[in-house]
Short mmCIF file of C-alpha atoms in Angstrom, two decimals:
data_model
loop_
_atom_site.label_atom_id
_atom_site.label_comp_id
_atom_site.label_asym_id
_atom_site.label_seq_id
_atom_site.Cartn_x
_atom_site.Cartn_y
_atom_site.Cartn_z
CA MET O 1 88.09 121.97 194.30
CA ALA O 2 84.03 121.36 194.26
CA GLY O 3 82.67 119.68 196.65
CA LEU O 4 79.69 117.23 196.74
CA ALA O 5 77.07 117.68 199.58
CA LYS O 6 74.15 114.90 199.77
CA GLU O 7 70.80 116.01 200.70
CA THR O 8 67.78 114.01 202.10
CA ARG O 9 64.19 114.78 201.95
CA LYS O 10 60.50 112.54 201.99
CA ASP O 11 63.29 109.58 201.58
CA ARG O 12 64.31 111.40 198.53
CA THR O 13 68.28 111.88 198.17
CA TYR O 14 69.50 114.66 196.56
CA TYR O 15 72.62 116.23 195.56
CA ARG O 16 74.25 119.78 195.81
CA ILE O 17 77.59 120.96 194.20
CA THR O 18 79.10 123.27 196.34
CA LEU O 19 82.13 126.10 194.77
CA TYR O 20 84.02 129.11 194.69
CA ASP O 21 83.85 131.51 191.16
CA ARG O 22 86.71 133.33 190.14
CA ASP O 23 86.09 136.07 192.65
CA GLY O 24 86.08 133.89 195.51
CA ARG O 25 81.76 133.90 196.40
CA ARG O 26 80.68 130.40 197.26
CA ARG O 27 77.98 129.40 194.93
CA PHE O 28 76.06 126.21 195.00
CA ILE O 29 74.85 124.24 192.13
CA ARG O 30 71.54 121.59 192.97
CA ILE O 31 71.50 118.90 190.61
CA GLY O 32 68.73 117.02 192.09
CA ASP O 33 67.53 113.67 192.34
CA VAL O 34 70.15 111.59 190.57
CA THR O 35 72.57 108.90 191.14
CA GLU O 36 75.62 109.09 193.46
CA ARG O 37 77.81 108.39 189.89
CA ASP O 38 76.28 111.00 188.26
CA ALA O 39 76.40 113.36 190.87
CA GLU O 40 80.29 112.75 190.82
CA ARG O 41 80.62 112.89 187.21
CA ILE O 42 78.68 116.17 187.15
CA LYS O 43 80.81 117.72 189.87
CA ASP O 44 84.17 116.49 188.05
CA LYS O 45 82.77 118.94 184.81
CA VAL O 46 81.77 121.59 187.28
CA ASP O 47 85.82 121.34 188.33
CA SER O 48 86.97 121.67 184.72
CA LEU O 49 84.34 124.69 184.37
CA VAL O 50 85.80 126.54 187.63
CA SER O 51 89.57 125.86 186.21
CA ALA O 52 88.75 127.30 183.06
CA SER O 53 87.16 130.05 184.25
CA ILE O 54 89.42 131.32 186.68
CA ALA O 55 92.15 130.65 184.17
CA GLY O 56 90.69 133.04 181.85
CA THR O 57 90.45 130.27 179.14
CA ALA O 58 88.01 127.89 177.36
CA PRO O 59 87.08 124.64 179.04
CA ASP O 60 89.17 121.19 177.63
CA GLN O 61 87.17 119.21 174.39
CA PRO O 62 85.57 116.60 176.48
CA THR O 63 83.92 118.93 179.13
CA ALA O 64 82.63 121.24 175.89
CA ARG O 65 81.29 118.38 174.23
CA TRP O 66 79.62 117.42 177.95
CA VAL O 67 78.07 121.22 178.22
CA ALA O 68 76.95 121.00 174.61
CA LYS O 69 75.09 117.63 175.19
CA ILE O 70 73.60 118.62 178.78
CA GLY O 71 69.85 119.73 179.15
CA ASP O 72 68.59 123.54 179.33
CA GLU O 73 67.92 123.10 183.19
CA LEU O 74 71.54 121.97 184.38
CA ALA O 75 72.55 124.76 181.95
CA ASP O 76 70.51 127.57 183.05
CA LYS O 77 71.94 126.57 186.35
CA LEU O 78 75.58 126.30 185.07
CA ALA O 79 75.18 130.20 183.21
CA THR O 80 73.95 131.59 186.65
CA ALA O 81 77.07 130.47 188.32
CA GLY O 82 79.25 132.43 185.75
CA LEU O 83 80.85 128.94 184.30
CA ILE O 84 78.95 129.01 180.44
CA GLU O 85 77.60 131.29 178.54
CA PRO O 86 73.11 131.26 178.74
CA ARG O 87 72.10 129.81 175.95
CA GLN O 88 70.35 131.05 173.26
CA ARG O 89 66.68 129.57 172.50
CA ALA O 90 64.27 129.78 169.70
CA THR O 91 61.50 127.77 168.55
CA LEU O 92 60.77 126.28 165.18
CA GLY O 93 58.61 128.66 163.63
CA GLY O 94 60.12 131.59 164.45
CA PHE O 95 64.13 130.69 163.36
CA LEU O 96 62.61 129.16 160.16
CA ASP O 97 60.95 132.70 159.28
CA ASP O 98 64.30 134.54 160.14
CA PHE O 99 66.06 131.93 158.24
CA ILE O 100 64.09 131.93 154.89
CA GLY O 101 63.93 135.94 155.23
CA GLN O 102 67.26 136.39 155.90
CA ARG O 103 68.48 134.92 152.53
CA THR O 104 67.58 137.85 149.86
CA ASP O 105 70.43 135.91 147.37
CA LEU O 106 67.34 133.31 146.66
CA LYS O 107 65.67 133.14 143.25
CA PRO O 108 61.24 133.30 143.94
CA SER O 109 61.12 129.65 143.19
CA THR O 110 63.70 128.60 145.85
CA ARG O 111 62.13 130.72 148.51
CA THR O 112 58.91 128.94 147.70
CA LYS O 113 60.08 125.65 147.79
CA LEU O 114 61.58 126.06 151.34
CA GLY O 115 58.49 127.80 152.81
CA MET O 116 57.07 124.56 151.32
CA SER O 117 59.51 122.33 154.07
CA ARG O 118 58.56 124.64 156.73
CA ARG O 119 55.72 124.23 156.62
CA LYS O 120 55.66 120.76 156.49
CA MET O 121 58.22 120.88 159.77
CA VAL O 122 55.90 123.39 161.22
CA ASP O 123 52.70 121.01 160.70
CA PHE O 124 55.00 118.10 162.44
CA PHE O 125 56.94 119.59 165.12
CA GLY O 126 54.77 122.99 166.07
CA THR O 127 55.58 126.04 165.68
CA GLU O 128 56.81 126.83 169.18
CA LYS O 129 59.15 123.37 169.37
CA ASP O 130 62.51 124.39 170.99
CA LEU O 131 65.21 123.71 168.24
CA ARG O 132 66.83 121.97 171.08
CA ASP O 133 63.93 119.43 171.60
CA ILE O 134 64.49 118.10 168.40
CA ASP O 135 66.63 114.93 168.03
CA ASP O 136 67.58 112.16 165.75
CA GLY O 137 64.94 110.22 166.66
CA GLY O 138 61.80 113.37 165.74
CA ALA O 139 63.88 114.33 162.50
CA ASP O 140 63.45 109.86 161.40
CA ASN O 141 59.57 110.04 162.53
CA PHE O 142 59.34 113.14 160.42
CA ARG O 143 60.65 111.51 157.39
CA GLN O 144 58.26 108.83 158.33
CA SER O 145 55.24 111.06 158.42
CA LEU O 146 55.89 112.42 154.81
CA VAL O 147 56.04 108.36 153.86
CA ASP O 148 52.66 108.18 155.70
CA ALA O 149 51.26 111.16 153.55
CA GLY O 150 52.09 109.30 150.12
CA LEU O 151 54.41 112.38 148.80
CA ALA O 152 56.58 111.58 145.96
CA GLU O 153 60.41 110.55 146.85
CA ALA O 154 61.43 113.59 145.05
CA THR O 155 59.50 115.70 147.36
CA ILE O 156 60.39 113.49 150.64
CA GLY O 157 64.44 114.25 149.48
CA ARG O 158 64.17 117.60 149.00
CA THR O 159 62.31 118.01 152.33
CA ILE O 160 64.61 116.22 154.44
CA ARG O 161 67.74 118.41 152.51
CA HIS O 162 66.00 121.30 153.37
CA GLY O 163 65.65 120.54 157.40
CA ARG O 164 69.40 119.34 157.22
CA GLN O 165 70.45 122.97 155.78
CA PHE O 166 68.27 124.72 158.13
CA PHE O 167 69.53 122.66 161.22
CA LYS O 168 72.92 123.18 159.92
CA ALA O 169 72.65 127.22 160.15
CA ALA O 170 70.98 126.28 163.74
CA VAL O 171 74.09 124.72 164.97
CA ARG O 172 76.31 127.29 163.69
CA ARG O 173 74.19 130.04 165.68
CA GLY O 174 74.21 128.33 168.47
CA LEU O 175 70.89 127.53 168.90
CA ALA O 176 71.13 123.75 168.45
CA GLU O 177 73.83 121.19 169.69
CA GLN O 178 73.28 118.80 166.64
CA ASN O 179 72.03 118.57 163.24
CA PRO O 180 69.25 115.36 163.94
CA PHE O 181 68.70 115.52 159.76
CA VAL O 182 72.51 114.59 159.07
CA ASP O 183 71.75 110.98 158.90
CA VAL O 184 68.14 111.19 157.69
CA ALA O 185 68.00 109.30 154.29
CA ALA O 186 66.96 111.61 151.76
CA GLY O 187 66.35 109.14 148.98
CA ASN O 188 66.47 110.67 145.15
CA GLU O 189 65.39 114.17 144.32
CA ALA O 190 64.65 113.09 140.35
CA ASN O 191 61.41 111.95 140.02
CA ASP O 192 60.63 109.46 136.99
CA ALA O 193 57.48 109.55 136.43
CA ARG O 194 57.40 113.44 135.85
CA GLN O 195 59.84 112.41 132.81
CA ARG O 196 58.82 113.02 129.23
CA PHE O 197 60.52 112.50 126.08
CA ILE O 198 59.01 115.56 123.64
CA ASP O 199 58.66 114.44 120.46
CA ALA O 200 59.50 117.29 117.90
CA ALA O 201 56.17 116.99 115.73
CA ILE O 202 54.54 117.71 119.01
CA VAL O 203 56.69 120.72 119.26
CA ASP O 204 55.86 121.44 115.90
CA LYS O 205 52.18 121.06 116.71
CA ALA O 206 52.56 123.91 119.26
CA ILE O 207 54.94 126.25 117.35
CA GLU O 208 51.98 126.14 114.81
CA GLN O 209 49.50 127.68 117.13
CA ALA O 210 52.02 130.12 118.59
CA PRO O 211 50.50 133.54 118.48
CA ASP O 212 53.73 135.16 117.30
CA HIS O 213 57.06 135.05 116.16
CA GLU O 214 58.54 135.32 119.62
CA TRP O 215 56.32 132.37 121.17
CA ARG O 216 57.75 130.23 118.36
CA LEU O 217 61.16 131.29 119.22
CA ILE O 218 60.69 130.86 123.01
CA ILE O 219 59.56 127.20 122.15
CA ALA O 220 61.96 126.74 120.29
CA LEU O 221 64.87 128.04 122.48
CA SER O 222 63.75 125.39 124.84
CA ARG O 223 63.22 122.55 122.80
CA TYR O 224 65.76 122.87 120.12
CA GLY O 225 68.33 125.80 121.97
CA GLY O 226 68.14 123.10 125.41
CA VAL O 227 67.31 127.21 126.79
CA ARG O 228 66.05 127.27 130.37
CA THR O 229 62.90 128.99 130.07
CA PRO O 230 62.25 131.81 131.28
CA SER O 231 65.41 132.86 133.07
CA GLU O 232 68.11 132.14 130.04
CA THR O 233 65.39 132.90 127.33
CA LEU O 234 64.63 136.62 128.93
CA ARG O 235 68.23 137.19 129.02
CA LEU O 236 68.97 136.56 125.70
CA LYS O 237 70.46 139.62 123.68
CA TRP O 238 71.25 139.76 119.78
CA SER O 239 74.27 140.88 120.82
CA ASP O 240 74.76 137.05 122.44
CA ILE O 241 74.13 135.52 118.50
CA ASP O 242 77.32 135.03 116.91
CA TRP O 243 76.04 134.31 113.59
CA GLU O 244 78.97 134.10 111.81
CA HIS O 245 80.84 131.38 113.96
CA GLY O 246 77.17 129.54 114.20
CA ARG O 247 76.73 129.65 118.14
CA PHE O 248 75.54 131.98 120.81
CA THR O 249 76.13 132.92 124.40
CA VAL O 250 73.76 131.87 127.17
CA THR O 251 73.69 133.94 130.22
CA SER O 252 72.89 131.93 133.12
CA PRO O 253 71.86 133.09 136.58
CA LYS O 254 71.61 129.51 137.56
CA THR O 255 75.29 128.98 137.10
CA ALA O 256 77.17 132.08 137.82
CA ARG O 257 76.50 131.45 141.13
CA LYS O 258 78.75 128.34 140.33
CA GLY O 259 81.29 130.82 139.14
CA LYS O 260 79.92 130.30 135.04
CA PRO O 261 77.51 133.12 134.33
CA TYR O 262 77.71 132.06 130.77
CA ARG O 263 77.96 129.20 128.19
CA VAL O 264 78.40 129.11 124.55
CA THR O 265 75.96 126.97 123.07
CA PRO O 266 75.63 126.15 119.05
CA LEU O 267 72.80 127.30 116.55
CA PHE O 268 71.26 124.42 116.05
CA PRO O 269 69.46 124.15 112.61
CA GLU O 270 66.46 123.41 113.63
CA LEU O 271 66.46 126.87 116.20
CA LEU O 272 68.11 128.89 113.49
CA PRO O 273 65.14 129.54 111.87
CA TYR O 274 62.79 130.58 114.13
CA LEU O 275 65.83 133.19 115.29
CA GLN O 276 66.14 134.58 111.70
CA GLU O 277 62.48 134.72 112.17
CA ALA O 278 62.81 136.80 115.24
CA PHE O 279 65.60 139.37 114.11
CA ASP O 280 63.76 140.00 110.57
CA LEU O 281 60.79 141.19 112.77
CA ALA O 282 62.50 142.41 115.78
CA GLU O 283 62.07 146.69 115.49
CA SER O 284 65.84 148.21 114.94
CA GLY O 285 67.93 149.00 117.79
CA ALA O 286 66.68 146.25 119.73
CA ASP O 287 68.30 145.08 122.54
CA TYR O 288 66.76 141.81 123.85
CA VAL O 289 65.32 138.60 121.70
CA ILE O 290 62.29 138.27 123.20
CA THR O 291 60.50 141.99 123.92
CA ARG O 292 56.86 141.21 124.37
CA TYR O 293 56.92 138.89 126.92
CA ARG O 294 59.08 140.20 129.88
CA ASP O 295 56.62 141.58 132.45
CA ALA O 296 56.95 140.09 135.69
CA ALA O 297 53.38 139.77 135.96
CA CYS O 298 53.87 137.83 132.21
CA ASN O 299 53.32 133.87 133.39
CA LEU O 300 54.81 132.11 130.38
CA ARG O 301 53.91 128.54 131.70
CA THR O 302 49.98 129.71 131.47
CA HIS O 303 50.43 131.05 128.31
CA PHE O 304 52.46 128.02 127.14
CA LEU O 305 49.34 125.39 128.24
CA ARG O 306 46.79 127.80 126.68
CA ILE O 307 49.04 126.93 123.39
CA LEU O 308 49.22 123.55 123.58
CA ARG O 309 45.41 123.18 124.34
CA ARG O 310 44.78 125.09 120.77
CA ALA O 311 47.24 122.48 119.49
CA GLY O 312 45.19 119.65 120.72
CA VAL O 313 48.13 118.82 122.78
CA GLU O 314 48.09 117.11 126.08
CA PRO O 315 50.02 119.12 128.43
CA TRP O 316 52.92 117.17 130.07
CA PRO O 317 54.72 117.79 133.88
CA ARG O 318 57.43 120.30 133.92
CA LEU O 319 56.48 121.80 130.53
CA PHE O 320 59.76 123.63 129.45
CA HIS O 321 62.36 121.03 131.77
CA ASN O 322 61.31 118.02 129.32
CA MET O 323 61.67 119.98 126.88
CA ARG O 324 65.42 120.81 127.38
CA ALA O 325 66.00 117.32 128.42
CA SER O 326 64.73 115.63 125.18
CA ARG O 327 66.89 118.08 123.66
CA GLN O 328 69.96 116.85 125.91
CA THR O 329 69.36 113.31 124.93
CA GLU O 330 69.05 113.83 121.85
CA LEU O 331 72.40 115.58 121.77
CA VAL O 332 74.20 112.83 123.73
CA ASN O 333 72.98 110.31 121.12
CA ARG O 334 75.16 112.25 118.58
CA PHE O 335 77.91 113.93 120.97
CA PRO O 336 79.82 113.24 123.77
CA SER O 337 77.84 113.19 126.61
CA HIS O 338 80.49 115.94 128.92
CA VAL O 339 79.95 118.31 125.37
CA ALA O 340 76.24 118.07 125.31
CA ALA O 341 76.48 119.67 129.27
CA GLU O 342 78.81 122.39 128.63
CA TRP O 343 76.17 122.88 125.89
CA LEU O 344 73.27 122.98 127.77
CA GLY O 345 74.96 124.70 131.23
CA ASN O 346 74.92 121.45 133.40
CA THR O 347 76.80 118.42 134.66
CA GLU O 348 77.15 114.89 133.12
CA ALA O 349 76.07 113.72 137.01
CA VAL O 350 73.13 115.89 136.87
CA ALA O 351 72.00 115.23 133.39
CA ASN O 352 72.59 111.17 134.32
CA ARG O 353 70.23 112.08 137.27
CA HIS O 354 67.38 114.32 136.19
CA TYR O 355 67.49 114.94 131.99
CA LEU O 356 68.38 112.01 130.17
CA GLN O 357 65.92 109.21 129.28
CA VAL O 358 65.24 106.03 127.22
CA THR O 359 63.19 106.69 124.06
CA GLU O 360 60.86 104.83 122.12
CA ALA O 361 64.17 105.60 118.96
CA HIS O 362 66.61 103.92 121.38
CA PHE O 363 64.63 100.50 121.13
CA GLU O 364 64.10 101.12 117.16
CA GLN O 365 67.40 101.47 116.93
CA ALA O 366 68.90 98.43 118.83
CA ALA O 367 66.45 96.22 117.27
CA ALA O 368 67.71 97.38 113.64
CA GLY O 369 71.36 96.12 114.69
CA GLY O 370 71.90 100.54 115.25
CA THR O 371 74.86 100.60 118.20
CA HIS O 372 77.75 100.61 115.97
CA GLY O 373 80.09 103.58 116.40
CA GLY O 374 79.97 106.32 113.96
CA THR O 375 81.33 109.63 112.96
CA VAL O 376 79.55 112.71 114.39
CA VAL O 377 78.24 114.88 111.55
CA ALA O 378 77.35 118.42 112.16
CA PRO O 379 75.75 120.72 110.47
CA GLN O 380 77.79 123.78 109.08
CA MET O 381 75.87 127.03 109.54
CA ALA O 382 75.41 129.65 107.55
CA PRO O 383 77.89 132.58 107.40
CA HIS O 384 77.50 135.62 108.84
CA ARG O 385 79.00 138.82 109.98
CA ALA O 386 78.45 138.91 114.50
CA ALA O 387 75.65 141.21 115.04
CA ASN O 388 76.67 143.99 118.06
CA ASP O 389 72.64 144.96 117.95
CA ARG O 390 69.86 144.40 116.11
CA THR O 391 70.23 146.80 112.89
CA ASP O 392 69.89 145.90 109.20
CA SER O 393 73.53 146.07 108.67
CA HIS O 394 73.75 142.99 110.81
CA LYS O 395 71.09 140.80 109.40
CA PRO O 396 72.43 137.73 108.52
CA SER O 397 72.39 136.77 104.41
CA GLN O 398 69.41 135.42 103.02
CA ALA O 399 70.15 133.22 100.19
CA SER O 400 73.12 131.85 102.83
CA VAL O 401 70.99 130.98 105.06
CA ASP O 402 68.49 129.38 102.27
CA ASN O 403 71.30 127.33 100.92
CA THR O 404 72.71 125.91 103.97
CA VAL O 405 70.22 125.35 106.49
CA THR O 406 67.06 123.06 106.28
CA ARG O 407 65.36 121.28 109.21
CA CYS O 408 67.20 118.56 111.03
CA ASP O 409 65.21 116.13 112.29
CA ALA O 410 67.74 113.32 112.41
CA ILE O 411 69.94 114.39 115.78
CA ASP O 412 68.72 111.28 117.41
CA GLY O 413 69.17 108.65 114.36
CA ASP O 414 71.95 106.95 112.56
CA GLU O 415 72.32 109.74 110.13
CA VAL O 416 72.09 113.44 110.03
CA ARG O 417 69.09 113.53 107.10
CA ASN O 418 70.14 116.91 106.18
CA ARG O 419 71.43 116.92 102.38
CA GLU O 420 73.15 120.24 102.96
CA MET O 421 75.10 119.50 105.81
CA VAL O 422 78.95 119.06 105.85
CA ARG O 423 81.63 117.33 108.39
CA THR O 424 82.36 120.22 110.76
CA GLY O 425 82.94 120.57 114.22
CA LEU O 426 80.81 122.60 116.41
CA GLU O 427 83.01 122.55 119.49
CA PRO O 428 82.53 126.21 121.49
CA VAL O 429 85.22 127.98 122.17
CA THR O 430 84.87 131.30 124.83
CA CYS O 431 84.42 134.11 122.11
CA ARG O 432 82.18 136.64 123.92
CA VAL O 433 84.12 140.18 124.63
#
């Protein structure tokens, strides 16, 4: 049993705990100027720690929780007495640098976003701030500082979520007792102010100013194929194009981490002419669909901004994302939402939060009484042989393409205004070999 002694110095009362460790050595723990009641509680916990140490077992859960909550000064004294393991300490700046640096699985864009959140946290708390000294109140004050700085709600939400991620790792590593961000409101990460519906007429202007057939296809893949640019666009191969069945396979590094490394998407009639043009002009034996803009130093966004300027088009936020979102908005008007989500490689929940938009066409249709249901009319694709690589023997039949594929610009209207289309399904099946 531990003993409790009281000392009085300069009219102040101090308490000291006396104990014998498992080796029979007498040790002292001075707990300073506290109330007698608090001193008794500390002694009781020390008794539990001594018993666990002698028995060679872990302390009971109430004692373990108490140890996790005590301050560093008392924890150091318990560690010196051999009752607990010495606490590991880490500063905020050092820990965040190590955490981000060790995540070799991150994409460059994700690493950049984590770095931005790190900078905000270090600017507020200080780089030398001990992780254990950041409490719930500090996390609340940090969020308020982001609001006061006038940051967008989406930026605030992302930063708070990163804070949770950082401190979850710190708790698991024993560098913090709790996650102070766990109950901090993150808000909505979607930013409606940056959403735009990109009309096909605007896209056509950009395509007309594209420098070559590959750039025409890059734009068409994003707007009419719903392909993520650049990650999915640059991974597309000619062997992924199933001309015969009117579909193509999209390899997706984003969804691969969730167990879906690829998806199958229809060869929409708006996309097909640009894909066929690129096929006709590709070198024999070419593997990738896009070959000229694969260099890591080639910034597709910068190039696209130049194209838009030449076309006299005002650039919109999130250039490629909003084209992809516009395509999903159109598809949901014609097909069940789960089908559109499957084709574009996201979920209905993600689409509702980040992709789907209300367009002028919705108002026009509603004003015209166009709320009735109808049979989905899907285009019939030109019959082609599947291409395993880019050779003349796999070139699609020009006659069949000319006879069956024309521009379809009515995916979000009442009817598909393509006279060559017939009623046939485009529900994709897994056909990759």
